[in-house]
mmCIF file of C-alpha atoms and ligand atoms in Angstrom:
data_model
loop_
_atom_site.group_PDB
_atom_site.id
_atom_site.type_symbol
_atom_site.label_atom_id
_atom_site.label_comp_id
_atom_site.label_asym_id
_atom_site.label_seq_id
_atom_site.Cartn_x
_atom_site.Cartn_y
_atom_site.Cartn_z
ATOM 1 C CA UNK A 14 -0.130 0.053 0.137
ATOM 2 C CA UNK A 15 1.875 3.760 -1.044
ATOM 3 C CA UNK A 16 2.081 5.992 1.827
ATOM 4 C CA UNK A 17 -0.532 8.005 2.782
ATOM 5 C CA UNK A 18 0.210 11.762 1.860
ATOM 6 C CA UNK A 19 -1.416 15.198 3.266
ATOM 7 C CA UNK A 20 -0.566 17.825 0.882
ATOM 8 C CA UNK A 21 -0.772 20.687 2.235
ATOM 9 C CA UNK A 22 -0.556 23.738 -0.459
ATOM 10 C CA UNK A 23 0.380 27.383 1.049
ATOM 11 C CA UNK A 24 -1.365 29.408 -1.533
ATOM 12 C CA UNK A 25 -4.118 27.125 -2.163
ATOM 13 C CA UNK A 26 -6.001 30.323 -3.395
ATOM 14 C CA UNK A 27 -4.518 31.855 -5.651
ATOM 15 C CA UNK A 28 -3.554 31.784 -9.776
ATOM 16 C CA UNK A 29 -1.503 28.789 -9.338
ATOM 17 C CA UNK A 30 -3.402 27.094 -6.139
ATOM 18 C CA UNK A 31 -6.678 26.583 -8.564
ATOM 19 C CA UNK A 32 -4.851 25.415 -11.433
ATOM 20 C CA UNK A 33 -3.557 22.396 -9.043
ATOM 21 C CA UNK A 34 -6.926 21.784 -7.508
ATOM 22 C CA UNK A 35 -8.269 21.956 -11.401
ATOM 23 C CA UNK A 36 -4.991 19.674 -11.681
ATOM 24 C CA UNK A 37 -5.453 17.539 -9.212
ATOM 25 C CA UNK A 38 -9.605 17.001 -9.422
ATOM 26 C CA UNK A 39 -8.630 16.829 -13.350
ATOM 27 C CA UNK A 40 -6.394 13.558 -12.908
ATOM 28 C CA UNK A 41 -8.931 11.681 -10.329
ATOM 29 C CA UNK A 42 -7.510 11.989 -6.290
ATOM 30 C CA UNK A 43 -5.060 9.091 -5.826
ATOM 31 C CA UNK A 44 -6.571 7.076 -3.015
ATOM 32 C CA UNK A 45 -3.321 7.365 -0.922
ATOM 33 C CA UNK A 46 -2.895 11.312 -0.861
ATOM 34 C CA UNK A 47 -5.277 13.704 0.788
ATOM 35 C CA UNK A 48 -4.652 17.293 -0.648
ATOM 36 C CA UNK A 49 -5.816 20.704 1.343
ATOM 37 C CA UNK A 50 -5.860 24.321 -0.193
ATOM 38 C CA UNK A 51 -5.784 26.891 1.692
ATOM 39 C CA UNK A 52 -5.904 30.726 1.439
ATOM 40 C CA UNK A 53 -4.635 33.527 4.289
ATOM 41 C CA UNK A 54 -8.154 33.666 5.802
ATOM 42 C CA UNK A 55 -7.648 30.481 7.182
ATOM 43 C CA UNK A 56 -4.447 31.460 8.664
ATOM 44 C CA UNK A 57 -2.427 34.383 8.490
ATOM 45 C CA UNK A 58 1.124 32.198 7.234
ATOM 46 C CA UNK A 59 3.557 36.527 8.580
ATOM 47 C CA UNK A 60 1.962 35.565 12.286
ATOM 48 C CA UNK A 61 3.851 32.238 13.236
ATOM 49 C CA UNK A 62 1.593 31.281 16.164
ATOM 50 C CA UNK A 63 -1.308 30.681 13.148
ATOM 51 C CA UNK A 64 1.003 28.701 11.006
ATOM 52 C CA UNK A 65 1.801 26.393 14.253
ATOM 53 C CA UNK A 66 -1.906 26.271 14.110
ATOM 54 C CA UNK A 67 -2.164 25.270 10.963
ATOM 55 C CA UNK A 68 0.181 22.174 10.119
ATOM 56 C CA UNK A 69 -1.175 21.260 14.225
ATOM 57 C CA UNK A 70 -4.421 20.698 12.434
ATOM 58 C CA UNK A 71 -3.570 19.018 9.019
ATOM 59 C CA UNK A 72 -0.158 17.616 9.943
ATOM 60 C CA UNK A 73 0.920 17.577 6.547
ATOM 61 C CA UNK A 74 3.538 15.197 5.547
ATOM 62 C CA UNK A 75 4.514 17.172 2.084
ATOM 63 C CA UNK A 76 4.263 20.803 1.640
ATOM 64 C CA UNK A 77 3.927 22.856 -1.477
ATOM 65 C CA UNK A 78 4.015 26.149 -0.478
ATOM 66 C CA UNK A 79 3.167 28.743 -2.787
ATOM 67 C CA UNK A 80 1.422 31.504 -0.249
ATOM 68 C CA UNK A 81 3.083 34.909 -0.910
ATOM 69 C CA UNK A 82 2.966 38.799 -1.363
ATOM 70 C CA UNK A 83 2.492 38.499 -5.418
ATOM 71 C CA UNK A 84 2.342 41.094 -7.963
ATOM 72 C CA UNK A 85 2.683 42.735 -11.060
ATOM 73 C CA UNK A 86 5.753 45.293 -12.260
ATOM 74 C CA UNK A 87 3.668 48.136 -10.406
ATOM 75 C CA UNK A 88 3.353 46.961 -7.490
ATOM 76 C CA UNK A 89 6.281 45.848 -6.437
ATOM 77 C CA UNK A 90 7.572 49.070 -8.134
ATOM 78 C CA UNK A 91 5.594 50.786 -4.394
ATOM 79 C CA UNK A 92 5.631 48.617 -2.689
ATOM 80 C CA UNK A 93 9.385 46.432 -2.483
ATOM 81 C CA UNK A 94 9.865 47.046 1.622
ATOM 82 C CA UNK A 95 6.978 45.073 2.171
ATOM 83 C CA UNK A 96 7.146 42.909 0.234
ATOM 84 C CA UNK A 97 9.967 41.946 1.201
ATOM 85 C CA UNK A 98 9.457 41.478 4.793
ATOM 86 C CA UNK A 99 6.199 40.018 3.991
ATOM 87 C CA UNK A 100 7.204 36.890 2.583
ATOM 88 C CA UNK A 101 10.588 37.012 4.633
ATOM 89 C CA UNK A 102 7.968 36.353 7.368
ATOM 90 C CA UNK A 103 5.700 34.157 5.986
ATOM 91 C CA UNK A 104 8.737 31.585 4.631
ATOM 92 C CA UNK A 105 10.541 31.656 7.506
ATOM 93 C CA UNK A 106 7.390 29.949 9.351
ATOM 94 C CA UNK A 107 6.676 28.256 6.869
ATOM 95 C CA UNK A 108 9.604 26.110 6.803
ATOM 96 C CA UNK A 109 10.663 26.286 10.378
ATOM 97 C CA UNK A 110 7.144 25.141 11.014
ATOM 98 C CA UNK A 111 7.496 21.689 7.945
ATOM 99 C CA UNK A 112 10.970 21.307 9.796
ATOM 100 C CA UNK A 113 8.972 21.016 13.785
ATOM 101 C CA UNK A 114 5.748 18.988 11.624
ATOM 102 C CA UNK A 115 9.036 16.426 10.358
ATOM 103 C CA UNK A 116 7.456 17.275 7.070
ATOM 104 C CA UNK A 117 8.985 15.111 3.942
ATOM 105 C CA UNK A 118 9.493 17.565 1.330
ATOM 106 C CA UNK A 119 8.341 21.349 0.814
ATOM 107 C CA UNK A 120 8.048 22.233 -2.358
ATOM 108 C CA UNK A 121 8.270 26.559 -2.484
ATOM 109 C CA UNK A 122 7.924 28.986 -5.441
ATOM 110 C CA UNK A 123 10.946 31.448 -6.388
ATOM 111 C CA UNK A 124 10.420 33.125 -10.476
ATOM 112 C CA UNK A 125 12.739 33.839 -13.196
ATOM 113 C CA UNK A 126 12.528 37.224 -12.273
ATOM 114 C CA UNK A 127 14.751 37.639 -9.312
ATOM 115 C CA UNK A 128 17.969 36.976 -10.955
ATOM 116 C CA UNK A 129 20.336 39.401 -12.167
ATOM 117 C CA UNK A 130 19.443 41.928 -13.467
ATOM 118 C CA UNK A 131 23.490 42.534 -15.645
ATOM 119 C CA UNK A 132 24.024 38.988 -16.542
ATOM 120 C CA UNK A 133 24.394 37.136 -19.829
ATOM 121 C CA UNK A 134 21.291 34.579 -21.587
ATOM 122 C CA UNK A 135 20.076 31.663 -21.469
ATOM 123 C CA UNK A 136 19.662 32.426 -17.762
ATOM 124 C CA UNK A 137 19.884 28.750 -15.502
ATOM 125 C CA UNK A 138 19.676 27.745 -12.594
ATOM 126 C CA UNK A 139 23.660 27.725 -11.186
ATOM 127 C CA UNK A 140 22.821 32.431 -11.456
ATOM 128 C CA UNK A 141 20.305 33.142 -9.047
ATOM 129 C CA UNK A 142 22.825 34.519 -6.453
ATOM 130 C CA UNK A 143 25.132 35.919 -8.891
ATOM 131 C CA UNK A 144 24.371 39.621 -8.498
ATOM 132 C CA UNK A 145 21.686 42.080 -8.090
ATOM 133 C CA UNK A 146 18.478 42.025 -9.282
ATOM 134 C CA UNK A 147 16.492 44.271 -10.934
ATOM 135 C CA UNK A 148 15.593 47.479 -9.017
ATOM 136 C CA UNK A 149 11.742 47.166 -9.545
ATOM 137 C CA UNK A 150 11.503 44.782 -7.266
ATOM 138 C CA UNK A 151 14.534 43.903 -5.207
ATOM 139 C CA UNK A 152 12.277 43.288 -2.262
ATOM 140 C CA UNK A 153 10.507 40.075 -3.050
ATOM 141 C CA UNK A 154 13.565 39.016 -5.532
ATOM 142 C CA UNK A 155 15.640 38.928 -2.319
ATOM 143 C CA UNK A 156 12.782 37.011 -0.159
ATOM 144 C CA UNK A 157 13.029 34.976 -2.399
ATOM 145 C CA UNK A 158 16.857 34.327 -3.131
ATOM 146 C CA UNK A 159 16.553 33.741 0.743
ATOM 147 C CA UNK A 160 14.177 30.834 0.137
ATOM 148 C CA UNK A 161 16.686 29.209 -2.092
ATOM 149 C CA UNK A 162 19.634 29.062 1.544
ATOM 150 C CA UNK A 163 16.749 28.203 3.276
ATOM 151 C CA UNK A 164 16.339 25.268 1.984
ATOM 152 C CA UNK A 165 20.405 24.643 1.520
ATOM 153 C CA UNK A 166 20.445 25.406 5.133
ATOM 154 C CA UNK A 167 17.596 23.261 6.708
ATOM 155 C CA UNK A 168 19.506 20.851 4.216
ATOM 156 C CA UNK A 169 22.497 20.840 5.565
ATOM 157 C CA UNK A 170 21.479 21.022 8.923
ATOM 158 C CA UNK A 171 19.163 18.927 9.453
ATOM 159 C CA UNK A 172 18.649 16.346 6.155
ATOM 160 C CA UNK A 173 15.416 18.382 5.189
ATOM 161 C CA UNK A 174 13.895 17.593 1.695
ATOM 162 C CA UNK A 175 13.324 21.281 0.953
ATOM 163 C CA UNK A 176 13.657 22.864 -2.980
ATOM 164 C CA UNK A 177 11.840 25.134 -4.650
ATOM 165 C CA UNK A 178 10.596 25.730 -8.390
ATOM 166 C CA UNK A 179 11.509 29.377 -10.212
ATOM 167 C CA UNK A 180 8.325 29.487 -12.391
ATOM 168 C CA UNK A 181 8.091 31.985 -15.333
ATOM 169 C CA UNK A 182 5.613 34.784 -15.832
ATOM 170 C CA UNK A 183 2.368 33.252 -14.623
ATOM 171 C CA UNK A 184 -1.467 33.502 -16.638
ATOM 172 C CA UNK A 185 -4.158 31.523 -16.426
ATOM 173 C CA UNK A 186 -7.819 31.168 -14.973
ATOM 174 C CA UNK A 187 -8.263 33.106 -10.852
ATOM 175 C CA UNK A 188 -5.100 35.478 -11.598
ATOM 176 C CA UNK A 189 -5.463 38.425 -10.396
ATOM 177 C CA UNK A 190 -6.557 40.671 -12.716
ATOM 178 C CA UNK A 191 -7.058 44.024 -10.483
ATOM 179 C CA UNK A 192 -5.218 46.930 -13.002
ATOM 180 C CA UNK A 193 -2.875 48.533 -10.311
ATOM 181 C CA UNK A 194 -1.514 45.441 -8.222
ATOM 182 C CA UNK A 195 -1.944 42.149 -10.766
ATOM 183 C CA UNK A 196 1.011 40.977 -13.679
ATOM 184 C CA UNK A 197 0.234 42.141 -18.008
ATOM 185 C CA UNK A 198 -1.848 39.233 -19.374
ATOM 186 C CA UNK A 199 -4.506 39.720 -17.009
ATOM 187 C CA UNK A 200 -4.483 43.204 -16.823
ATOM 188 C CA UNK A 201 -4.370 43.263 -20.713
ATOM 189 C CA UNK A 202 -7.362 41.163 -20.497
ATOM 190 C CA UNK A 203 -9.369 43.016 -17.737
ATOM 191 C CA UNK A 204 -8.312 46.575 -20.296
ATOM 192 C CA UNK A 205 -9.726 44.949 -23.435
ATOM 193 C CA UNK A 206 -12.724 43.828 -21.338
ATOM 194 C CA UNK A 207 -13.235 47.251 -20.475
ATOM 195 C CA UNK A 208 -12.952 49.122 -23.613
ATOM 196 C CA UNK A 209 -14.835 46.670 -25.575
ATOM 197 C CA UNK A 210 -17.759 47.808 -22.770
ATOM 198 C CA UNK A 211 -16.945 51.395 -23.415
ATOM 199 C CA UNK A 212 -15.715 51.969 -26.697
ATOM 200 C CA UNK A 213 -12.411 53.581 -25.220
ATOM 201 C CA UNK A 214 -9.155 53.551 -26.050
ATOM 202 C CA UNK A 215 -7.078 49.663 -25.022
ATOM 203 C CA UNK A 216 -4.067 51.278 -23.055
ATOM 204 C CA UNK A 217 -1.052 49.426 -23.047
ATOM 205 C CA UNK A 218 1.998 50.841 -20.601
ATOM 206 C CA UNK A 219 5.374 51.130 -21.499
ATOM 207 C CA UNK A 220 7.239 50.962 -24.785
ATOM 208 C CA UNK A 221 5.801 47.148 -25.369
ATOM 209 C CA UNK A 222 9.450 45.861 -26.535
ATOM 210 C CA UNK A 223 10.079 44.510 -22.826
ATOM 211 C CA UNK A 224 10.625 40.880 -23.588
ATOM 212 C CA UNK A 225 7.998 37.113 -21.665
ATOM 213 C CA UNK A 226 8.293 33.844 -21.613
ATOM 214 C CA UNK A 227 4.779 33.168 -19.924
ATOM 215 C CA UNK A 228 3.512 29.825 -18.211
ATOM 216 C CA UNK A 229 0.017 28.543 -18.797
ATOM 217 C CA UNK A 230 -0.813 28.421 -15.063
ATOM 218 C CA UNK A 231 -2.454 24.703 -16.004
ATOM 219 C CA UNK A 232 0.749 24.348 -17.536
ATOM 220 C CA UNK A 233 2.968 25.182 -14.874
ATOM 221 C CA UNK A 234 0.397 23.029 -12.129
ATOM 222 C CA UNK A 235 0.684 19.562 -14.031
ATOM 223 C CA UNK A 236 4.436 19.948 -13.258
ATOM 224 C CA UNK A 237 4.468 21.079 -10.063
ATOM 225 C CA UNK A 238 2.740 17.707 -9.393
ATOM 226 C CA UNK A 239 5.524 15.895 -11.490
ATOM 227 C CA UNK A 240 8.012 17.757 -8.748
ATOM 228 C CA UNK A 241 6.230 16.778 -6.130
ATOM 229 C CA UNK A 242 6.851 13.338 -7.299
ATOM 230 C CA UNK A 243 9.618 12.597 -8.815
ATOM 231 C CA UNK A 244 11.564 15.812 -8.564
ATOM 232 C CA UNK A 245 15.085 14.779 -6.043
ATOM 233 C CA UNK A 246 17.063 17.275 -5.660
ATOM 234 C CA UNK A 247 17.450 20.465 -3.309
ATOM 235 C CA UNK A 248 18.308 22.735 -6.268
ATOM 236 C CA UNK A 249 15.476 24.646 -7.454
ATOM 237 C CA UNK A 250 14.709 24.518 -11.541
ATOM 238 C CA UNK A 251 13.364 26.303 -13.689
ATOM 239 C CA UNK A 252 10.095 26.293 -15.376
ATOM 240 C CA UNK A 253 9.884 27.914 -17.983
ATOM 241 C CA UNK A 254 8.178 27.650 -22.006
ATOM 242 C CA UNK A 255 11.494 27.546 -23.854
ATOM 243 C CA UNK A 256 13.473 30.539 -25.470
ATOM 244 C CA UNK A 257 12.070 30.340 -28.185
ATOM 245 C CA UNK A 258 8.396 30.735 -26.895
ATOM 246 C CA UNK A 259 9.515 35.036 -25.767
ATOM 247 C CA UNK A 260 7.701 37.269 -26.782
ATOM 248 C CA UNK A 261 7.643 40.766 -26.504
ATOM 249 C CA UNK A 262 4.689 42.930 -24.122
ATOM 250 C CA UNK A 263 3.561 44.231 -27.374
ATOM 251 C CA UNK A 264 2.965 40.354 -29.389
ATOM 252 C CA UNK A 265 1.171 39.410 -26.158
ATOM 253 C CA UNK A 266 -0.994 42.400 -26.819
ATOM 254 C CA UNK A 267 -1.634 41.295 -29.907
ATOM 255 C CA UNK A 268 -2.371 38.194 -29.512
ATOM 256 C CA UNK A 269 -4.442 39.842 -26.365
ATOM 257 C CA UNK A 270 -6.215 42.184 -28.895
ATOM 258 C CA UNK A 271 -6.979 38.183 -31.450
ATOM 259 C CA UNK A 272 -8.507 36.290 -28.223
ATOM 260 C CA UNK A 273 -10.353 39.287 -27.729
ATOM 261 C CA UNK A 274 -11.825 40.366 -31.407
ATOM 262 C CA UNK A 275 -10.999 43.557 -30.733
ATOM 263 C CA UNK A 276 -11.730 46.159 -32.874
ATOM 264 C CA UNK A 277 -10.913 49.743 -30.975
ATOM 265 C CA UNK A 278 -8.184 52.433 -30.756
ATOM 266 C CA UNK A 279 -4.830 51.023 -29.660
ATOM 267 C CA UNK A 280 -2.762 53.299 -27.264
ATOM 268 C CA UNK A 281 0.593 52.382 -25.996
ATOM 269 C CA UNK A 282 1.744 55.170 -22.671
ATOM 270 C CA UNK A 283 4.793 55.244 -22.858
ATOM 271 C CA UNK A 284 4.925 57.417 -19.304
ATOM 272 C CA UNK A 285 4.691 53.366 -17.485
ATOM 273 C CA UNK A 286 7.763 52.017 -16.797
ATOM 274 C CA UNK A 287 9.102 48.952 -18.756
ATOM 275 C CA UNK A 288 10.380 47.267 -15.595
ATOM 276 C CA UNK A 289 13.301 44.675 -16.807
ATOM 277 C CA UNK A 290 13.726 44.538 -19.971
ATOM 278 C CA UNK A 291 14.047 40.965 -20.569
ATOM 279 C CA UNK A 292 14.978 37.882 -17.983
ATOM 280 C CA UNK A 293 15.210 34.833 -20.716
ATOM 281 C CA UNK A 294 15.291 31.265 -18.899
ATOM 282 C CA UNK A 295 16.200 28.297 -20.131
ATOM 283 C CA UNK A 296 14.302 24.973 -19.426
ATOM 284 C CA UNK A 297 16.893 23.109 -20.499
ATOM 285 C CA UNK A 298 17.766 21.393 -16.823
ATOM 286 C CA UNK A 299 13.183 20.061 -17.360
ATOM 287 C CA UNK A 300 13.002 18.647 -20.904
ATOM 288 C CA UNK A 301 16.652 16.957 -19.976
ATOM 289 C CA UNK A 302 14.564 15.503 -16.829
ATOM 290 C CA UNK A 303 11.161 15.362 -18.442
ATOM 291 C CA UNK A 304 11.630 15.476 -22.333
ATOM 292 C CA UNK A 305 7.847 14.577 -22.847
ATOM 293 C CA UNK A 306 7.036 17.580 -21.286
ATOM 294 C CA UNK A 307 3.953 19.541 -23.918
ATOM 295 C CA UNK A 308 3.285 22.804 -23.437
ATOM 296 C CA UNK A 309 0.156 23.943 -24.237
ATOM 297 C CA UNK A 310 -0.321 26.854 -27.211
ATOM 298 C CA UNK A 311 -0.124 30.673 -25.212
ATOM 299 C CA UNK A 312 -2.504 31.858 -28.424
ATOM 300 C CA UNK A 313 -5.120 28.418 -26.576
ATOM 301 C CA UNK A 314 -3.670 29.276 -22.714
ATOM 302 C CA UNK A 315 -5.250 32.413 -23.562
ATOM 303 C CA UNK A 316 -9.070 31.845 -25.265
ATOM 304 C CA UNK A 317 -8.996 29.294 -22.153
ATOM 305 C CA UNK A 318 -7.755 32.642 -19.351
ATOM 306 C CA UNK A 319 -10.432 34.832 -21.609
ATOM 307 C CA UNK A 320 -12.943 33.089 -21.769
ATOM 308 C CA UNK A 321 -12.647 32.436 -18.301
ATOM 309 C CA UNK A 322 -12.161 36.213 -17.493
ATOM 310 C CA UNK A 323 -15.599 36.910 -19.362
ATOM 311 C CA UNK A 324 -17.558 33.763 -17.901
ATOM 312 C CA UNK A 325 -16.489 34.653 -14.375
ATOM 313 C CA UNK A 326 -15.884 38.899 -14.320
ATOM 314 C CA UNK A 327 -18.572 39.299 -11.263
ATOM 315 C CA UNK A 328 -16.142 36.967 -9.107
ATOM 316 C CA UNK A 329 -12.688 37.319 -10.445
ATOM 317 C CA UNK A 330 -10.108 39.483 -8.512
ATOM 318 C CA UNK A 331 -10.368 42.402 -9.798
HETATM 319 P P1 LIG B 425 -2.390 34.919 -6.030
HETATM 320 O O1 LIG B 425 -2.731 34.494 -7.660
HETATM 321 O O2 LIG B 425 -1.567 36.262 -5.496
HETATM 322 O O3 LIG B 425 -2.230 34.154 -4.872
HETATM 323 C C1 LIG B 425 -0.933 34.284 -3.624
HETATM 324 C C2 LIG B 425 -1.759 33.469 -2.720
HETATM 325 O O4 LIG B 425 -1.245 33.356 -1.650
HETATM 326 C C3 LIG B 425 -3.085 33.736 -1.909
HETATM 327 O O5 LIG B 425 -3.802 32.245 -1.817
HETATM 328 C C4 LIG B 425 -2.887 33.903 -0.585
HETATM 329 O O6 LIG B 425 -4.906 33.389 -0.547
HETATM 330 C C5 LIG B 425 -2.008 34.065 0.194
HETATM 331 N N1 LIG B 425 -1.224 34.345 0.464
HETATM 332 C C6 LIG B 425 -1.007 35.486 0.901
HETATM 333 N N2 LIG B 425 -0.097 36.678 1.539
HETATM 334 C C7 LIG B 425 -0.997 35.485 2.775
HETATM 335 C C8 LIG B 425 -0.595 35.256 4.420
HETATM 336 N N3 LIG B 425 0.169 36.855 5.180
HETATM 337 N N4 LIG B 425 -0.794 33.873 4.593
HETATM 338 C C9 LIG B 425 -1.667 32.984 3.959
HETATM 339 N N5 LIG B 425 -0.937 33.192 2.566
HETATM 340 C C10 LIG B 425 -1.464 34.401 2.142
HETATM 341 O O7 LIG B 425 -0.717 34.739 -6.252
HETATM 342 P P2 LIG B 425 0.092 33.505 -7.280
HETATM 343 O O8 LIG B 425 0.352 33.712 -9.052
HETATM 344 O O9 LIG B 425 -0.715 31.710 -7.428
HETATM 345 O O10 LIG B 425 1.520 32.980 -7.016
HETATM 346 C C11 LIG B 425 1.803 32.022 -6.250
HETATM 347 C C12 LIG B 425 3.284 31.749 -5.955
HETATM 348 O O11 LIG B 425 3.893 31.497 -7.271
HETATM 349 C C13 LIG B 425 3.961 32.676 -5.212
HETATM 350 O O12 LIG B 425 4.709 32.473 -4.538
HETATM 351 C C14 LIG B 425 4.574 33.478 -6.162
HETATM 352 O O13 LIG B 425 5.569 34.180 -5.785
HETATM 353 C C15 LIG B 425 4.406 32.745 -7.026
HETATM 354 N N6 LIG B 425 4.907 32.867 -8.610
HETATM 355 C C16 LIG B 425 4.105 33.465 -8.948
HETATM 356 C C17 LIG B 425 4.201 33.555 -10.582
HETATM 357 C C18 LIG B 425 3.249 34.913 -10.936
HETATM 358 O O14 LIG B 425 3.361 34.866 -12.939
HETATM 359 N N7 LIG B 425 2.209 35.260 -11.206
HETATM 360 C C19 LIG B 425 5.662 34.585 -11.214
HETATM 361 C C20 LIG B 425 6.825 33.535 -10.636
HETATM 362 C C21 LIG B 425 6.177 32.889 -9.027
HETATM 363 P P3 LIG B 425 -5.469 35.342 -0.077
HETATM 364 O O15 LIG B 425 -5.997 34.414 -1.177
HETATM 365 O O16 LIG B 425 -6.541 34.591 1.212
HETATM 366 O O17 LIG B 425 -5.560 36.539 0.111
HETATM 367 O O1 LIG B 426 3.514 40.632 -15.605
HETATM 368 P P1 LIG B 426 4.589 42.089 -15.145
HETATM 369 O O2 LIG B 426 4.099 43.228 -14.527
HETATM 370 O O3 LIG B 426 5.687 41.670 -14.325
HETATM 371 O O4 LIG B 426 4.664 42.790 -17.016
HETATM 372 P P2 LIG B 426 7.104 42.126 -14.731
HETATM 373 C C1 LIG B 426 5.693 44.388 -16.704
HETATM 374 C C2 LIG B 426 6.020 44.787 -17.783
HETATM 375 O O5 LIG B 426 4.182 44.319 -18.922
HETATM 376 C C3 LIG B 426 5.845 45.900 -18.217
HETATM 377 C C4 LIG B 426 3.850 45.924 -19.416
HETATM 378 O O6 LIG B 426 6.408 45.930 -19.084
HETATM 379 C C5 LIG B 426 4.701 46.852 -18.586
HETATM 380 O O7 LIG B 426 5.543 47.834 -18.999
HETATM 381 N N1 LIG B 426 3.039 46.225 -19.168
HETATM 382 C C6 LIG B 426 1.859 46.719 -19.898
HETATM 383 C C7 LIG B 426 2.008 46.275 -18.354
HETATM 384 N N2 LIG B 426 0.587 46.890 -20.145
HETATM 385 C C8 LIG B 426 0.761 46.201 -18.822
HETATM 386 C C9 LIG B 426 -0.790 45.813 -17.541
HETATM 387 O O8 LIG B 426 -1.612 46.771 -18.491
HETATM 388 N N3 LIG B 426 0.140 45.601 -16.698
HETATM 389 C C10 LIG B 426 0.887 45.648 -16.317
HETATM 390 N N4 LIG B 426 0.512 44.705 -14.659
HETATM 391 N N5 LIG B 426 1.530 45.397 -17.295
HETATM 392 C C11 LIG B 426 7.114 41.087 -12.411
HETATM 393 C C12 LIG B 426 7.860 41.360 -11.248
HETATM 394 O O9 LIG B 426 7.994 41.467 -12.930
HETATM 395 O O10 LIG B 426 6.802 39.310 -12.734
HETATM 396 C C13 LIG B 426 7.099 40.162 -9.915
HETATM 397 O O11 LIG B 426 7.915 42.540 -10.790
HETATM 398 C C14 LIG B 426 6.962 38.914 -10.183
HETATM 399 O O12 LIG B 426 8.232 40.141 -8.222
HETATM 400 C C15 LIG B 426 6.214 38.924 -11.761
HETATM 401 O O13 LIG B 426 7.915 38.537 -10.707
HETATM 402 C C16 LIG B 426 6.183 37.434 -12.076
HETATM 403 O O14 LIG B 426 6.766 40.905 -15.248
HETATM 404 O O15 LIG B 426 8.387 42.726 -15.258
#
């Protein structure tokens, strides 16, 4: 009989948490796996006592640690200190409590935006600490980098199997579509929706020239399950589409326009920041370990995301 697993997903009500829930349901929950998805309403993980109470309640054997203060470029520009402090508190509480509860494996979440701004390309997993991150999100970046340091510390001193994944920009259903705080694709989708409704111009921020790799949340969720069940290293692994799938912000906006059949006026607001120009990451390590994995074509993923947003406009985070 396979060992009984209780898998606690912190940040379980967010973009990626909801995607993991969808994939677990689609796959059919394994008989020996109990999945628990929690939000901040059940426990504020920046609070140590509430973190301990959560672990005492569920007694997880495995943790997928997603909970974090998260946001796009413009939220990071405004709150770098809050991103730093809140995420350091959350991460230390979760990892220390996981250690105290003898959790067998923790998979935490970094981001491709935390790599050094001055770097060679493509970026790979060995480069995380090779220089300062882009100034726009230094708070978030240093808190995330510390997870990698903590994972090595818990392994070296206590033999813990704590590892991390490094997703690129994620999008999909249940995203945060808030125009100020959210990421670019949900922001563009929300803006086209309002432009179609009001007959107003669709405004793209910045020059549109920065470049990004976008991964569909449901693809990332399938990769999270593979990492939880198969990936054995403590060192982090980049989870991204290939370098060849990198697009400019303008190209991404054009795909949103196509997916939403928008015919109105398009305007570039170049008074808004471009943020980091590029953070091209290599997925060679992933493809070597999981060569048969297939990504959803971005236009199909965008259409599914747009359809979800239009159908769930009233309840979407915006
Ligand atoms: P999200 O949609 O904003 O969800 C964040 C989740 O964390 C929510 O469930 C939220 O709970 C929870 N949370 C926030 N603060 C908390 C606290 N103090 N205590 C307990 N729970 C808290 O974020 P996401 O996009 O799914 O991101 C999940 C993870 O992926 C994060 O670690 C993020 O850094 C990482 N990541 C995201 C991207 C991206 O493009 N989205 C890219 C790379 C890495 P509530 O719903 O109750 O607020
Ligand atoms: O997803 P995003 O906000 O964050 O993308 P980053 C910002 C890029 O998209 C900039 C352009 O070049 C913006 O000028 N953009 C155009 C827009 N229109 C919009 C819009 O309506 N909304 C937004 N948000 N951007 C984040 C990091 O960097 O990447 C976070 O700051 C996180 O920490 C995330 O890691 C994955 O991709 O620039």
